[in-house]
PDB file of C-alpha atoms in Angstrom:
ATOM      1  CA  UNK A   1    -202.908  64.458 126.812  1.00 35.00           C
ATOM      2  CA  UNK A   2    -199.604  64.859 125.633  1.00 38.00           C
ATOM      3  CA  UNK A   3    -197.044  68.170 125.040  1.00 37.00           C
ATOM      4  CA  UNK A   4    -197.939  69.078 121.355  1.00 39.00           C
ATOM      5  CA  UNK A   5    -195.134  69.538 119.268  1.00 37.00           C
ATOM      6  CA  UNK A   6    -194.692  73.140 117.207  1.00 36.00           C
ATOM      7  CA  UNK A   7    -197.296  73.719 113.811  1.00 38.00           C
ATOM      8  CA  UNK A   8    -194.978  72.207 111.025  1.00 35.00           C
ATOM      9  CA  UNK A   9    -193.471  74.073 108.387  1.00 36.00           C
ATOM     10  CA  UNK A  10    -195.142  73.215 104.582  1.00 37.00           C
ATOM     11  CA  UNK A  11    -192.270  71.036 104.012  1.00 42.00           C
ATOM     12  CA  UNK A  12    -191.433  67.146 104.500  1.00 44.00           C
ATOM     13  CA  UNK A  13    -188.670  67.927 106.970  1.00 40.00           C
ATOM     14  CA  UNK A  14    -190.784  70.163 109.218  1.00 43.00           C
ATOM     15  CA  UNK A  15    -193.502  67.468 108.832  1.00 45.00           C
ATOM     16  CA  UNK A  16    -190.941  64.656 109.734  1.00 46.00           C
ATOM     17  CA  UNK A  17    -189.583  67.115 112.946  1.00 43.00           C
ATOM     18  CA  UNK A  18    -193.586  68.006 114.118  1.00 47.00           C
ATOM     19  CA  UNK A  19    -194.068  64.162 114.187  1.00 47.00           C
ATOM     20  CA  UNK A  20    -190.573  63.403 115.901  1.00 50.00           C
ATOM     21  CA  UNK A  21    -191.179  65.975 118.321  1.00 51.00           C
ATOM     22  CA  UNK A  22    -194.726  64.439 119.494  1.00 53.00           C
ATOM     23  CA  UNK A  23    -193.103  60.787 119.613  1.00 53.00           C
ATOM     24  CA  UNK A  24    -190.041  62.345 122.162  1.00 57.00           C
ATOM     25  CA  UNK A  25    -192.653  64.603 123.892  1.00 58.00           C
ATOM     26  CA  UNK A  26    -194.998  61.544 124.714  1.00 57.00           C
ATOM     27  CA  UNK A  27    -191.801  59.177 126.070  1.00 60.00           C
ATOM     28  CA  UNK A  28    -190.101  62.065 128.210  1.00 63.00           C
ATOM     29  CA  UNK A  29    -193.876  63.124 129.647  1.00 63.00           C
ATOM     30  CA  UNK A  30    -194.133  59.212 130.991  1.00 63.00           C
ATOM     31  CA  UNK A  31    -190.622  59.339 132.082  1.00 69.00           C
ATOM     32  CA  UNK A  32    -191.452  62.913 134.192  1.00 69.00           C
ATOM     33  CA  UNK A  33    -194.575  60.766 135.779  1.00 65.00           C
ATOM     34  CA  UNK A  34    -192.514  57.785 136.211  1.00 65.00           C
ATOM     35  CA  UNK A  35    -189.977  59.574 138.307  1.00 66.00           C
ATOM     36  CA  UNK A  36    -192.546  60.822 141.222  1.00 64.00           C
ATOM     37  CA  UNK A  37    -194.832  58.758 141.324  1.00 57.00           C
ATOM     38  CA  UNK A  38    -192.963  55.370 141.145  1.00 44.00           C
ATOM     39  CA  UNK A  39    -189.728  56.483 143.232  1.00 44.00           C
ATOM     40  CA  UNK A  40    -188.546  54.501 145.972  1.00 41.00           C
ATOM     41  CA  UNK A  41    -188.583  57.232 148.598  1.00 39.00           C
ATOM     42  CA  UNK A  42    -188.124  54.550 151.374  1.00 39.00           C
ATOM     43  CA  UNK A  43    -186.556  55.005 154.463  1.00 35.00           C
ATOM     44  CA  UNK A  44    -183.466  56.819 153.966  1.00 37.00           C
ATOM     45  CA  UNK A  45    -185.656  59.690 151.949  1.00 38.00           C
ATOM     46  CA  UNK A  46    -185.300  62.020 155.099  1.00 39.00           C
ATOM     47  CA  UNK A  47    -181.550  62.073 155.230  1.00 38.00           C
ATOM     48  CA  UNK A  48    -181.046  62.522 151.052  1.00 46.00           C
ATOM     49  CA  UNK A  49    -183.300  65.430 151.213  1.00 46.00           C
ATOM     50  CA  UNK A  50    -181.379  67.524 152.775  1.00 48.00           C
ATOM     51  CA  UNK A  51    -178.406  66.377 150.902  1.00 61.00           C
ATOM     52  CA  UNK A  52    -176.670  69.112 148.143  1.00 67.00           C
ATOM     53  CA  UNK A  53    -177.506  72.829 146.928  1.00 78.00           C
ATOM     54  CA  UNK A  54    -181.250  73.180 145.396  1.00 93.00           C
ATOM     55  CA  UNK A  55    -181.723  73.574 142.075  1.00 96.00           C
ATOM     56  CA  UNK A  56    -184.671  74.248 139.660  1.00 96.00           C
ATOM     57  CA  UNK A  57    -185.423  73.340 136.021  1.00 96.00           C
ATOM     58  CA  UNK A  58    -185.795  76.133 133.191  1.00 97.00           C
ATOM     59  CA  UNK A  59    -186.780  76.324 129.849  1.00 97.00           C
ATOM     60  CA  UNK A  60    -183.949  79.299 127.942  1.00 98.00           C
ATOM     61  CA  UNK A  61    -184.556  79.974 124.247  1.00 98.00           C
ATOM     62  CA  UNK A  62    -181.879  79.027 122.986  1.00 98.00           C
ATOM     63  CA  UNK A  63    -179.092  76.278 124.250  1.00 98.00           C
ATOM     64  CA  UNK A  64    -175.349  74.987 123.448  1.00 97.00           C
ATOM     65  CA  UNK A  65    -174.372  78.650 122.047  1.00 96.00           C
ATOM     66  CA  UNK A  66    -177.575  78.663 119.502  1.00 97.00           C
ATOM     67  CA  UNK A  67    -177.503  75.212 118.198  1.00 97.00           C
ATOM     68  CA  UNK A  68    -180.633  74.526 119.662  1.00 97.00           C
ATOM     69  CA  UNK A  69    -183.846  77.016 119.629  1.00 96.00           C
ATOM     70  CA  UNK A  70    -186.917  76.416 121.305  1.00 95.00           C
ATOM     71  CA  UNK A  71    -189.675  75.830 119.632  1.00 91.00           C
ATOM     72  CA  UNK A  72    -192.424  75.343 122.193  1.00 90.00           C
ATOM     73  CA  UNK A  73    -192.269  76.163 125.960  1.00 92.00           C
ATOM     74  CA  UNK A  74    -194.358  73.152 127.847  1.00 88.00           C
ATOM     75  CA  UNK A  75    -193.779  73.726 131.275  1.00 90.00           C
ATOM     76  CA  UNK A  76    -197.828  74.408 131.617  1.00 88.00           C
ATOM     77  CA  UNK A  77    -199.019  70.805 129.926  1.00 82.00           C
ATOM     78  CA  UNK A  78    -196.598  69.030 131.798  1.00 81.00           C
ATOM     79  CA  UNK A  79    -197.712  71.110 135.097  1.00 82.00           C
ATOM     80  CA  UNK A  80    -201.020  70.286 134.892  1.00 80.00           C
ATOM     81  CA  UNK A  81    -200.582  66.133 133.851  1.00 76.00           C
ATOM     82  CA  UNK A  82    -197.827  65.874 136.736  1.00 78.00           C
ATOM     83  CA  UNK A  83    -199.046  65.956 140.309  1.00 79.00           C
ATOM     84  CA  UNK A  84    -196.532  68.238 143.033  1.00 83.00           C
ATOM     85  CA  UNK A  85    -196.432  64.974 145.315  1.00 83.00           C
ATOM     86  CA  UNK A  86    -195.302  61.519 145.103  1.00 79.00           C
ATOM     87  CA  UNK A  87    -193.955  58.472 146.796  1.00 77.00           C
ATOM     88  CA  UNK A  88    -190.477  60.241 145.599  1.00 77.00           C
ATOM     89  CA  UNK A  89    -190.780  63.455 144.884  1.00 81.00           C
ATOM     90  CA  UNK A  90    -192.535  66.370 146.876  1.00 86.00           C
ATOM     91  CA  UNK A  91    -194.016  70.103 146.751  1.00 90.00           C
ATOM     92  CA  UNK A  92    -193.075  69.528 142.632  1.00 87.00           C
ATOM     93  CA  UNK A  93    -193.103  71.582 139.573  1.00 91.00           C
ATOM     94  CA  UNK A  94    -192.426  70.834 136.157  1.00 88.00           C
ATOM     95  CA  UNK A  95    -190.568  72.537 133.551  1.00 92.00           C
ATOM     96  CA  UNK A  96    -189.608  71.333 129.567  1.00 91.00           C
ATOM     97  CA  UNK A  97    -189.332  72.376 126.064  1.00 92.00           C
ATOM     98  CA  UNK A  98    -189.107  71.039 122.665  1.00 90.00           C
ATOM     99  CA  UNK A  99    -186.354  72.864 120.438  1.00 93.00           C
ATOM    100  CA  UNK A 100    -184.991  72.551 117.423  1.00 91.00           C
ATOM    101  CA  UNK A 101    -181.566  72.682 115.546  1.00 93.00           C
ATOM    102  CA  UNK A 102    -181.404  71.720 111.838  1.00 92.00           C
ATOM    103  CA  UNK A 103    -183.104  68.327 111.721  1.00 89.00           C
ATOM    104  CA  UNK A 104    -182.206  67.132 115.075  1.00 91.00           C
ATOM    105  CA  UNK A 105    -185.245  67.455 117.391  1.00 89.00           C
ATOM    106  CA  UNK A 106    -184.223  67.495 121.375  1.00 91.00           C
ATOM    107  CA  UNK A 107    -186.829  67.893 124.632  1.00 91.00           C
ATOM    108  CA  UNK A 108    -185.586  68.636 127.961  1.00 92.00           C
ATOM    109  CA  UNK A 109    -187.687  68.377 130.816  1.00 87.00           C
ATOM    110  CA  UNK A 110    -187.467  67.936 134.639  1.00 88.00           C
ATOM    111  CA  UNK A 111    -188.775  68.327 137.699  1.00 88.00           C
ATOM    112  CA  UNK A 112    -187.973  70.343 140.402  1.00 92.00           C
ATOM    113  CA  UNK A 113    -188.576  70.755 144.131  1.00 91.00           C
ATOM    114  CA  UNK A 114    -187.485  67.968 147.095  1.00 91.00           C
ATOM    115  CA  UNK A 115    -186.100  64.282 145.801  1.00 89.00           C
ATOM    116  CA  UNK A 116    -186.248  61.598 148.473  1.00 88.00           C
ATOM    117  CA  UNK A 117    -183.657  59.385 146.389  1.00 88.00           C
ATOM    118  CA  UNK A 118    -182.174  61.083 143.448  1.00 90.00           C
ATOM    119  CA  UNK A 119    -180.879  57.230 141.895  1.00 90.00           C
ATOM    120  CA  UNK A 120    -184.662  55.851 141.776  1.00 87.00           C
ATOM    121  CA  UNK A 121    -185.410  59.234 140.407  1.00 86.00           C
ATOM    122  CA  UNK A 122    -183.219  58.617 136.979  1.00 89.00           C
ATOM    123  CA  UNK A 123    -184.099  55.149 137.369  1.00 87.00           C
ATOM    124  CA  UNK A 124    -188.072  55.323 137.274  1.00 83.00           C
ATOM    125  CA  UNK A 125    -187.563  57.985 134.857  1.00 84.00           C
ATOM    126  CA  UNK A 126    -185.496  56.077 132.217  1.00 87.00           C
ATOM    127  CA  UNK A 127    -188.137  53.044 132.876  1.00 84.00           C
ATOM    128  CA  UNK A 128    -191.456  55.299 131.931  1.00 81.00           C
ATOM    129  CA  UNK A 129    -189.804  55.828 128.637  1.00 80.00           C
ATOM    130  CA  UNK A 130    -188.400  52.516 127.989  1.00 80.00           C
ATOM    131  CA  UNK A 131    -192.140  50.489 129.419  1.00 77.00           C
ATOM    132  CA  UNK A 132    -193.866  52.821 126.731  1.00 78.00           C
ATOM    133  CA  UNK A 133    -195.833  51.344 124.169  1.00 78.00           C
ATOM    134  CA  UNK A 134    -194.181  50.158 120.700  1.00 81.00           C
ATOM    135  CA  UNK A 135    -190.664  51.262 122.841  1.00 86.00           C
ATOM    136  CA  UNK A 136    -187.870  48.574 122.846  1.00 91.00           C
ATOM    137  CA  UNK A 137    -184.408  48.955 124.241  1.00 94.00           C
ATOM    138  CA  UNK A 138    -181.584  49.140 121.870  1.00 96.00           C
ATOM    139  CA  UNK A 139    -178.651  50.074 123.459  1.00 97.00           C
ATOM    140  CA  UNK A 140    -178.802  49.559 127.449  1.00 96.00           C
ATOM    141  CA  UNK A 141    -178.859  52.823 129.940  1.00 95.00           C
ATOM    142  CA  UNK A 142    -175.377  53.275 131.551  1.00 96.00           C
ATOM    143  CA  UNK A 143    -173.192  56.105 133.134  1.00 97.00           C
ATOM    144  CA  UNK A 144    -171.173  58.151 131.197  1.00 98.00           C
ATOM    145  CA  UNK A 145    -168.722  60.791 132.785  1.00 98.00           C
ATOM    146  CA  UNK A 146    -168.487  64.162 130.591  1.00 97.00           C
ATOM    147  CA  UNK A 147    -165.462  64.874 129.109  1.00 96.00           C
ATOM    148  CA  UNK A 148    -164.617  68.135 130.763  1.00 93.00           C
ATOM    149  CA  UNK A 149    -165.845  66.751 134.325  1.00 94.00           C
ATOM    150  CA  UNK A 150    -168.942  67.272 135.976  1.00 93.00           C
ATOM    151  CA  UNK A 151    -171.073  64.580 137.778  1.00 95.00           C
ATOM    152  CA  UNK A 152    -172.189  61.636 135.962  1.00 97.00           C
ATOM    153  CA  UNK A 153    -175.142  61.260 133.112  1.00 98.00           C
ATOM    154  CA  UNK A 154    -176.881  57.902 132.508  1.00 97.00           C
ATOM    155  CA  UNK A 155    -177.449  57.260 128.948  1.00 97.00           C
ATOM    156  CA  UNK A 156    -179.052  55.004 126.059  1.00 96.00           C
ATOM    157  CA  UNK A 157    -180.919  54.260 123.059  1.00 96.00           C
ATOM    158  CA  UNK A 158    -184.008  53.037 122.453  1.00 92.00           C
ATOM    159  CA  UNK A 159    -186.652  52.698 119.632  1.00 91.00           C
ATOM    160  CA  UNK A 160    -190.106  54.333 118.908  1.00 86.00           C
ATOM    161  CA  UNK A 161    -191.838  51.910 116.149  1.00 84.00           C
ATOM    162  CA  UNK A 162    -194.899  54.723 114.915  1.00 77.00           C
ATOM    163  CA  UNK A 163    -197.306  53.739 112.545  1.00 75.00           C
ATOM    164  CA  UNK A 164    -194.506  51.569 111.227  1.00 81.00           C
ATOM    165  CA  UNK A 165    -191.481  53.721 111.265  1.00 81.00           C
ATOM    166  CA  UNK A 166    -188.619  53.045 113.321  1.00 87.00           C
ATOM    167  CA  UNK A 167    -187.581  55.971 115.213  1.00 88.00           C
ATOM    168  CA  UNK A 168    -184.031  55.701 117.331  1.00 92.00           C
ATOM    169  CA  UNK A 169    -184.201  57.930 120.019  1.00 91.00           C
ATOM    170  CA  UNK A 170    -181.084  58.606 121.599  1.00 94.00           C
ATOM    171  CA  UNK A 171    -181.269  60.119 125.579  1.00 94.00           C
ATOM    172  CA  UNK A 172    -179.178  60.929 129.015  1.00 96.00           C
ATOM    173  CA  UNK A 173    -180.665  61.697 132.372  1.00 94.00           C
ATOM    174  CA  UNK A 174    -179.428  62.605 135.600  1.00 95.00           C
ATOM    175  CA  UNK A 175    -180.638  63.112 139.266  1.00 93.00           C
ATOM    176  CA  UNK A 176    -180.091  65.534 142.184  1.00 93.00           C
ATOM    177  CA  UNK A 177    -181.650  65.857 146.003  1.00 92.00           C
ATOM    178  CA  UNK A 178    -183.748  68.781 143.799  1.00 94.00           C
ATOM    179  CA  UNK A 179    -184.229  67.961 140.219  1.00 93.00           C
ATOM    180  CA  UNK A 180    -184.745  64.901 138.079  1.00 90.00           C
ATOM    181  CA  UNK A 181    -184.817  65.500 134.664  1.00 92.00           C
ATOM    182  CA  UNK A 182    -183.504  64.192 131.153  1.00 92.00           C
ATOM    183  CA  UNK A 183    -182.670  65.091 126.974  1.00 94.00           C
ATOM    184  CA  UNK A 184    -183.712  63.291 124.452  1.00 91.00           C
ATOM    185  CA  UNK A 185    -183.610  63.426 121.181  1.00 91.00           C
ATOM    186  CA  UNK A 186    -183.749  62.458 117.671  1.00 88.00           C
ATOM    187  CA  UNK A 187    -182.299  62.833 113.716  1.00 89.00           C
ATOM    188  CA  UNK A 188    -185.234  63.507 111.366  1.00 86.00           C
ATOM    189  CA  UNK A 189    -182.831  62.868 108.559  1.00 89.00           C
ATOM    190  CA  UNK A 190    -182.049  59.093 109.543  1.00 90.00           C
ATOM    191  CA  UNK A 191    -184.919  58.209 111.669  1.00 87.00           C
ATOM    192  CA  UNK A 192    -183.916  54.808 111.988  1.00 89.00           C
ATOM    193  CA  UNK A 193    -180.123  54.888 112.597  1.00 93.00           C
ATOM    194  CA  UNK A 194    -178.441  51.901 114.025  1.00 96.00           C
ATOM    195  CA  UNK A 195    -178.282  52.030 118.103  1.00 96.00           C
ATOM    196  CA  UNK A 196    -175.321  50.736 118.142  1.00 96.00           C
ATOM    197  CA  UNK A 197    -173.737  53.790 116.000  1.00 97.00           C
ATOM    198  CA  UNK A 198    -174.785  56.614 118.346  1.00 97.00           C
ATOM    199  CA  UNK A 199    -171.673  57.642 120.207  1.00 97.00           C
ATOM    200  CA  UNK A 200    -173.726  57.869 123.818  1.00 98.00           C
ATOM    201  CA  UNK A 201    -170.225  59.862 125.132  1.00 98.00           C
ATOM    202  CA  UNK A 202    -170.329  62.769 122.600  1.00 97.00           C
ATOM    203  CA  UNK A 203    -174.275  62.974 124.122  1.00 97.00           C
ATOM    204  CA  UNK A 204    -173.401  62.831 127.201  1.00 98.00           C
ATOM    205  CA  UNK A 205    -170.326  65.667 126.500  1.00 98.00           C
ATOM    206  CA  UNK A 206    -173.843  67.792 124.796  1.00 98.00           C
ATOM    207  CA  UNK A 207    -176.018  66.485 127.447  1.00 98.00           C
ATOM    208  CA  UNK A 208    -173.311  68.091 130.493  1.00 98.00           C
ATOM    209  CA  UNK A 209    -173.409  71.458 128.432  1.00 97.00           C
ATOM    210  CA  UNK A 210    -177.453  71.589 128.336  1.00 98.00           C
ATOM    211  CA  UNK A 211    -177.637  70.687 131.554  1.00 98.00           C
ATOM    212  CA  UNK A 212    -175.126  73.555 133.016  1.00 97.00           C
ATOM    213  CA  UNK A 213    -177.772  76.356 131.094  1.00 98.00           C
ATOM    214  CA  UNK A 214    -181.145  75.103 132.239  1.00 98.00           C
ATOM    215  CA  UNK A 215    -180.556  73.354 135.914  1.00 97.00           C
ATOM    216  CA  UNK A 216    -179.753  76.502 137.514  1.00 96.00           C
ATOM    217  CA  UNK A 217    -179.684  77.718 141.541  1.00 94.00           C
ATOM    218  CA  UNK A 218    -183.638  77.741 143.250  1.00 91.00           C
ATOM    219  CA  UNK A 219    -183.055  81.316 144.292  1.00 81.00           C
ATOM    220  CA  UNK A 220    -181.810  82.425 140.923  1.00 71.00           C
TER     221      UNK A 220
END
């Protein structure tokens, strides 16, 4: 059980998207699992708690000024696969959604509620996508600073071999006392791009942007 990606347009590029867009949901949906229930918690968890404003995940319609348009809300599938407790995350709700702008196709998703150890969080996240099946790491996580400030975003590339198609899936994550979440995405018109040529800091610039319109304040 998997988020299902958006009925494709009658055309090869909306095929290629529908197809990219089930490969990203299934890696981000392990990382989301990955990140609660694998979390180090441990005994400093009480004191990070506490630690920074609250935030919550949400899914808008539209992101980065209208680049990006959702395509499919999937808050609800991820809701009901992800449990609201685990060894590093507690009283937990889920939020993501695939969108679409041109032929790139991006999911964001998160979770939201308390974070024993926000670092574990990104970690275990980044590793339930990586450990997938037919997933190999390309271009190793590491932190990247935005451009125009903000707090750090850990970043990489890895590839998604599907029925014999290499798909490089380029992503950033990042971690609060509140929320753990990530974006991902992917380039239906060169599937297989060389790692090494994605340019992880103009991501991470994007990544800051998304991440300012759907992490916004609990009581908002």
């Amino acid at each position: 059980m998997v988020p299902q990606p958006p009925q494709a347009p009658k055309s090869s590029t909306g095929k290629v998207l529908g197809i990219v867009g089930a490969v990203v949901g299934v890696l981000v949906l392990g990382g989301v699992a990955s990140a609660m229930v694998l979390g180090g918690g441990g005994s400093g968890g009480g004191s990070k708690q506490s630690a920074g404003p609250k935030y919550k995940i949400t899914v808008p319609q539209s992101l980065v000024g209208g680049k990006y348009s959702l395509a499919k809300d999937v808050s609800q599938q991820m809701g009901a696969q992800v449990p609201s407790d685990g060894v590093n995350a507690h009283d937990m709700r889920a939020a993501g959604g695939q969108y679409t702008g041109g032929t790139t196709s991006l999911v964001v998703s998160g979770i939201y509620g308390t974070i024993d150890d926000p670092e574990e969080g990104i970690n275990h996240m980044i590793n339930g996508m990586t450990k997938s099946p037919g997933v190999e790491v390309a271009v190793p996580e590491k932190r990247f600073t935005p451009s125009e400030g903000g707090e750090p975003l850990t970043c990489g590339v890895d590839v998604k071999t599907v029925a014999g198609q290499k798909v490089t899936l380029e992503f950033c994550a990042w971690g609060t006392s509140s929320t753990t979440a990530s974006v991902a995405q992917t380039d239906a018109a060169d599937l297989a791009k060389a790692p090494e040529s994605v340019d992880l800091q103009e991501l991470a610039d994007e990544t800051s942007k998304i991440r300012s319109e759907v992490q916004v304040p609990a009581g908002a």
